[in-house]
PDB file of C-alpha atoms in Angstrom:
ATOM      1  CA  UNK A 941      31.996  16.404   4.039  1.00  0.00           C
ATOM      2  CA  UNK A 942      29.473  17.354   1.381  1.00  0.00           C
ATOM      3  CA  UNK A 943      27.044  19.894   2.831  1.00  0.00           C
ATOM      4  CA  UNK A 944      24.542  19.986  -0.021  1.00  0.00           C
ATOM      5  CA  UNK A 945      20.913  19.490   0.956  1.00  0.00           C
ATOM      6  CA  UNK A 946      18.030  18.329  -1.213  1.00  0.00           C
ATOM      7  CA  UNK A 947      14.957  20.407  -0.369  1.00  0.00           C
ATOM      8  CA  UNK A 948      11.537  18.745  -0.702  1.00  0.00           C
ATOM      9  CA  UNK A 949       7.945  19.210   0.488  1.00  0.00           C
ATOM     10  CA  UNK A 950       5.424  16.875   1.990  1.00  0.00           C
ATOM     11  CA  UNK A 951       2.064  17.754   3.540  1.00  0.00           C
ATOM     12  CA  UNK A 952       2.803  21.429   2.952  1.00  0.00           C
ATOM     13  CA  UNK A 953       6.053  21.335   4.927  1.00  0.00           C
ATOM     14  CA  UNK A 954       9.508  21.980   3.535  1.00  0.00           C
ATOM     15  CA  UNK A 955      12.314  19.701   4.739  1.00  0.00           C
ATOM     16  CA  UNK A 956      15.846  18.773   3.738  1.00  0.00           C
ATOM     17  CA  UNK A 957      17.839  15.572   3.419  1.00  0.00           C
ATOM     18  CA  UNK A 958      21.577  15.302   2.828  1.00  0.00           C
ATOM     19  CA  UNK A 959      21.935  15.203  -0.958  1.00  0.00           C
ATOM     20  CA  UNK A 960      24.600  12.479  -0.741  1.00  0.00           C
ATOM     21  CA  UNK A 961      21.969  10.118   0.698  1.00  0.00           C
ATOM     22  CA  UNK A 962      19.692  10.489  -2.337  1.00  0.00           C
ATOM     23  CA  UNK A 963      20.621   8.438  -5.388  1.00  0.00           C
ATOM     24  CA  UNK A 964      18.116  10.129  -7.661  1.00  0.00           C
ATOM     25  CA  UNK A 965      14.837  11.993  -7.832  1.00  0.00           C
ATOM     26  CA  UNK A 966      12.185  10.318  -9.947  1.00  0.00           C
ATOM     27  CA  UNK A 967       8.681  10.970 -11.109  1.00  0.00           C
ATOM     28  CA  UNK A 968       6.647   8.110  -9.698  1.00  0.00           C
ATOM     29  CA  UNK A 969       5.061   5.847 -12.259  1.00  0.00           C
ATOM     30  CA  UNK A 970       2.947   2.832 -11.455  1.00  0.00           C
ATOM     31  CA  UNK A 971       2.918   1.772  -7.813  1.00  0.00           C
ATOM     32  CA  UNK A 972       1.740  -1.766  -7.167  1.00  0.00           C
ATOM     33  CA  UNK A 973       0.038  -2.216  -3.769  1.00  0.00           C
ATOM     34  CA  UNK A 974       1.432  -4.853  -1.426  1.00  0.00           C
ATOM     35  CA  UNK A 975      -1.180  -6.874   0.481  1.00  0.00           C
ATOM     36  CA  UNK A 976      -0.851  -6.667   4.273  1.00  0.00           C
ATOM     37  CA  UNK A 977       1.878  -4.022   4.096  1.00  0.00           C
ATOM     38  CA  UNK A 978       1.861  -1.318   6.770  1.00  0.00           C
ATOM     39  CA  UNK A 979      -0.188   1.742   5.817  1.00  0.00           C
ATOM     40  CA  UNK A 980       2.894   3.898   5.231  1.00  0.00           C
ATOM     41  CA  UNK A 981       4.079   1.514   2.505  1.00  0.00           C
ATOM     42  CA  UNK A 982       2.346   2.710  -0.676  1.00  0.00           C
ATOM     43  CA  UNK A 983       3.565  -0.321  -2.629  1.00  0.00           C
ATOM     44  CA  UNK A 984       6.333  -1.260  -5.027  1.00  0.00           C
ATOM     45  CA  UNK A 985       7.694   0.414  -8.128  1.00  0.00           C
ATOM     46  CA  UNK A 986      10.663  -0.138 -10.399  1.00  0.00           C
ATOM     47  CA  UNK A 987      13.552   1.986 -11.536  1.00  0.00           C
ATOM     48  CA  UNK A 988      15.903   0.626 -14.183  1.00  0.00           C
ATOM     49  CA  UNK A 989      14.988  -3.010 -13.408  1.00  0.00           C
ATOM     50  CA  UNK A 990      15.351  -2.438  -9.659  1.00  0.00           C
ATOM     51  CA  UNK A 991      12.387  -2.930  -7.345  1.00  0.00           C
ATOM     52  CA  UNK A 992      11.837  -0.126  -4.846  1.00  0.00           C
ATOM     53  CA  UNK A 993       9.590  -0.030  -1.803  1.00  0.00           C
ATOM     54  CA  UNK A 994       7.522   3.158  -1.995  1.00  0.00           C
ATOM     55  CA  UNK A 995       7.237   4.891   1.381  1.00  0.00           C
ATOM     56  CA  UNK A 996       4.514   7.518   1.766  1.00  0.00           C
ATOM     57  CA  UNK A 997       6.474  10.106   3.752  1.00  0.00           C
ATOM     58  CA  UNK A 998       3.292  12.001   4.682  1.00  0.00           C
ATOM     59  CA  UNK A 999       1.911   8.877   6.394  1.00  0.00           C
ATOM     60  CA  UNK A1000       5.176   8.258   8.241  1.00  0.00           C
ATOM     61  CA  UNK A1001       5.013  11.812   9.576  1.00  0.00           C
ATOM     62  CA  UNK A1002       1.277  11.660  10.355  1.00  0.00           C
ATOM     63  CA  UNK A1003      -0.362   8.212  10.327  1.00  0.00           C
ATOM     64  CA  UNK A1004      -3.789   9.895  10.478  1.00  0.00           C
ATOM     65  CA  UNK A1005      -3.189  11.703   7.167  1.00  0.00           C
ATOM     66  CA  UNK A1006      -5.134  10.539   4.160  1.00  0.00           C
ATOM     67  CA  UNK A1007      -3.225   8.715   1.457  1.00  0.00           C
ATOM     68  CA  UNK A1008      -2.453  10.910  -1.520  1.00  0.00           C
ATOM     69  CA  UNK A1009      -0.897  10.207  -4.866  1.00  0.00           C
ATOM     70  CA  UNK A1010       2.573  11.688  -4.718  1.00  0.00           C
ATOM     71  CA  UNK A1011       4.198  12.674  -7.956  1.00  0.00           C
ATOM     72  CA  UNK A1012       7.872  12.486  -6.979  1.00  0.00           C
ATOM     73  CA  UNK A1013      10.154  10.258  -4.946  1.00  0.00           C
ATOM     74  CA  UNK A1014      13.623  10.474  -3.503  1.00  0.00           C
ATOM     75  CA  UNK A1015      15.408   7.209  -4.253  1.00  0.00           C
ATOM     76  CA  UNK A1016      17.682   6.060  -1.451  1.00  0.00           C
ATOM     77  CA  UNK A1017      19.499   2.909  -0.447  1.00  0.00           C
ATOM     78  CA  UNK A1018      18.829   2.249   3.232  1.00  0.00           C
ATOM     79  CA  UNK A1019      20.586  -0.711   4.810  1.00  0.00           C
ATOM     80  CA  UNK A1020      20.976  -2.380   1.420  1.00  0.00           C
ATOM     81  CA  UNK A1021      17.343  -1.995   0.331  1.00  0.00           C
ATOM     82  CA  UNK A1022      16.031   0.391  -2.301  1.00  0.00           C
ATOM     83  CA  UNK A1023      13.339   2.862  -1.275  1.00  0.00           C
ATOM     84  CA  UNK A1024      11.351   5.499  -3.145  1.00  0.00           C
ATOM     85  CA  UNK A1025      10.434   8.123  -0.539  1.00  0.00           C
ATOM     86  CA  UNK A1026       7.245   9.626  -1.966  1.00  0.00           C
ATOM     87  CA  UNK A1027       6.955  13.413  -1.590  1.00  0.00           C
ATOM     88  CA  UNK A1028       4.735  16.159  -2.977  1.00  0.00           C
ATOM     89  CA  UNK A1029       7.500  18.251  -4.526  1.00  0.00           C
ATOM     90  CA  UNK A1030      11.247  18.528  -4.905  1.00  0.00           C
ATOM     91  CA  UNK A1031      12.495  22.098  -4.884  1.00  0.00           C
ATOM     92  CA  UNK A1032      16.253  22.356  -5.170  1.00  0.00           C
ATOM     93  CA  UNK A1033      19.696  21.388  -3.945  1.00  0.00           C
ATOM     94  CA  UNK A1034      21.264  24.047  -1.725  1.00  0.00           C
ATOM     95  CA  UNK A1035      24.353  24.197   0.469  1.00  0.00           C
ATOM     96  CA  UNK A1036      23.919  24.271   4.228  1.00  0.00           C
ATOM     97  CA  UNK A1037      24.952  27.602   5.723  1.00  0.00           C
ATOM     98  CA  UNK A1038      26.244  26.659   9.134  1.00  0.00           C
ATOM     99  CA  UNK A1039      26.056  23.672  11.402  1.00  0.00           C
ATOM    100  CA  UNK A1040      23.007  21.589  12.254  1.00  0.00           C
ATOM    101  CA  UNK A1041      21.272  23.005  15.337  1.00  0.00           C
ATOM    102  CA  UNK A1042      18.724  21.547  17.735  1.00  0.00           C
ATOM    103  CA  UNK A1043      15.179  22.570  16.808  1.00  0.00           C
ATOM    104  CA  UNK A1044      14.108  25.724  18.653  1.00  0.00           C
ATOM    105  CA  UNK A1045      10.454  24.768  18.433  1.00  0.00           C
ATOM    106  CA  UNK A1046       8.528  21.725  19.540  1.00  0.00           C
ATOM    107  CA  UNK A1047       8.080  19.384  16.593  1.00  0.00           C
ATOM    108  CA  UNK A1048       5.042  17.198  15.980  1.00  0.00           C
ATOM    109  CA  UNK A1049       5.787  13.602  16.982  1.00  0.00           C
ATOM    110  CA  UNK A1050       6.228  12.353  13.412  1.00  0.00           C
ATOM    111  CA  UNK A1051       8.685  15.083  12.475  1.00  0.00           C
ATOM    112  CA  UNK A1052      10.554  14.689  15.784  1.00  0.00           C
ATOM    113  CA  UNK A1053      10.981  10.962  15.095  1.00  0.00           C
ATOM    114  CA  UNK A1054      12.812  11.577  11.786  1.00  0.00           C
ATOM    115  CA  UNK A1055      14.519  14.925  12.497  1.00  0.00           C
ATOM    116  CA  UNK A1056      18.243  15.445  12.822  1.00  0.00           C
ATOM    117  CA  UNK A1057      17.939  19.170  13.543  1.00  0.00           C
ATOM    118  CA  UNK A1058      17.510  22.530  11.852  1.00  0.00           C
ATOM    119  CA  UNK A1059      19.887  24.015   9.305  1.00  0.00           C
ATOM    120  CA  UNK A1060      20.217  27.431   7.685  1.00  0.00           C
ATOM    121  CA  UNK A1061      20.004  27.667   3.892  1.00  0.00           C
ATOM    122  CA  UNK A1062      19.602  30.423   1.324  1.00  0.00           C
ATOM    123  CA  UNK A1063      15.808  29.973   1.605  1.00  0.00           C
ATOM    124  CA  UNK A1064      15.714  30.057   5.402  1.00  0.00           C
ATOM    125  CA  UNK A1065      15.890  27.612   8.283  1.00  0.00           C
ATOM    126  CA  UNK A1066      14.815  24.110   7.273  1.00  0.00           C
ATOM    127  CA  UNK A1067      14.236  20.877   9.174  1.00  0.00           C
ATOM    128  CA  UNK A1068      16.885  18.294   8.313  1.00  0.00           C
ATOM    129  CA  UNK A1069      15.680  14.685   8.399  1.00  0.00           C
ATOM    130  CA  UNK A1070      17.426  11.334   8.267  1.00  0.00           C
ATOM    131  CA  UNK A1071      15.975   9.181   5.431  1.00  0.00           C
ATOM    132  CA  UNK A1072      16.864   6.025   7.361  1.00  0.00           C
ATOM    133  CA  UNK A1073      14.562   7.048  10.192  1.00  0.00           C
ATOM    134  CA  UNK A1074      11.647   7.115   7.748  1.00  0.00           C
ATOM    135  CA  UNK A1075      11.830   3.331   7.422  1.00  0.00           C
ATOM    136  CA  UNK A1076      13.649   2.178  10.543  1.00  0.00           C
ATOM    137  CA  UNK A1077      11.734   3.792  13.368  1.00  0.00           C
ATOM    138  CA  UNK A1078      10.843   1.278  16.077  1.00  0.00           C
ATOM    139  CA  UNK A1079       7.481   3.059  16.434  1.00  0.00           C
ATOM    140  CA  UNK A1080       6.744   2.360  12.765  1.00  0.00           C
ATOM    141  CA  UNK A1081       7.697  -1.281  13.104  1.00  0.00           C
ATOM    142  CA  UNK A1082       5.403  -1.652  16.118  1.00  0.00           C
ATOM    143  CA  UNK A1083       2.538  -0.017  14.214  1.00  0.00           C
ATOM    144  CA  UNK A1084       2.976  -2.514  11.387  1.00  0.00           C
TER     145      UNK A1084
END
């Protein structure tokens, strides 16, 4: 199993996703709004003739957050659909140092909904999230 983690930031918080689940990291260009889309859907963009749904990760984590223009996105294929997971920054790819552990602190509801656990890295303990939970949470579907 590949244990590399892509480290990113959103809303001032560092988090990790398994690097194998990220197809690429892109600088977001034009995002076209989608009428009547849920608030956490920023719109649509394209990458090499492929249409991607842009998910504002900050709004998934905290629906009360204000919409911001994110500069970067993690491109992932989730259940056969292309998504650009909009984040504030992408830091690095680092190997996990140990197994995934249960969080030792109480997580805010949004983070708890997408979290897999905590993992040690060279830059400290980081929250590991599942990209699929960013778009497939039943709570998000109900809010839409």
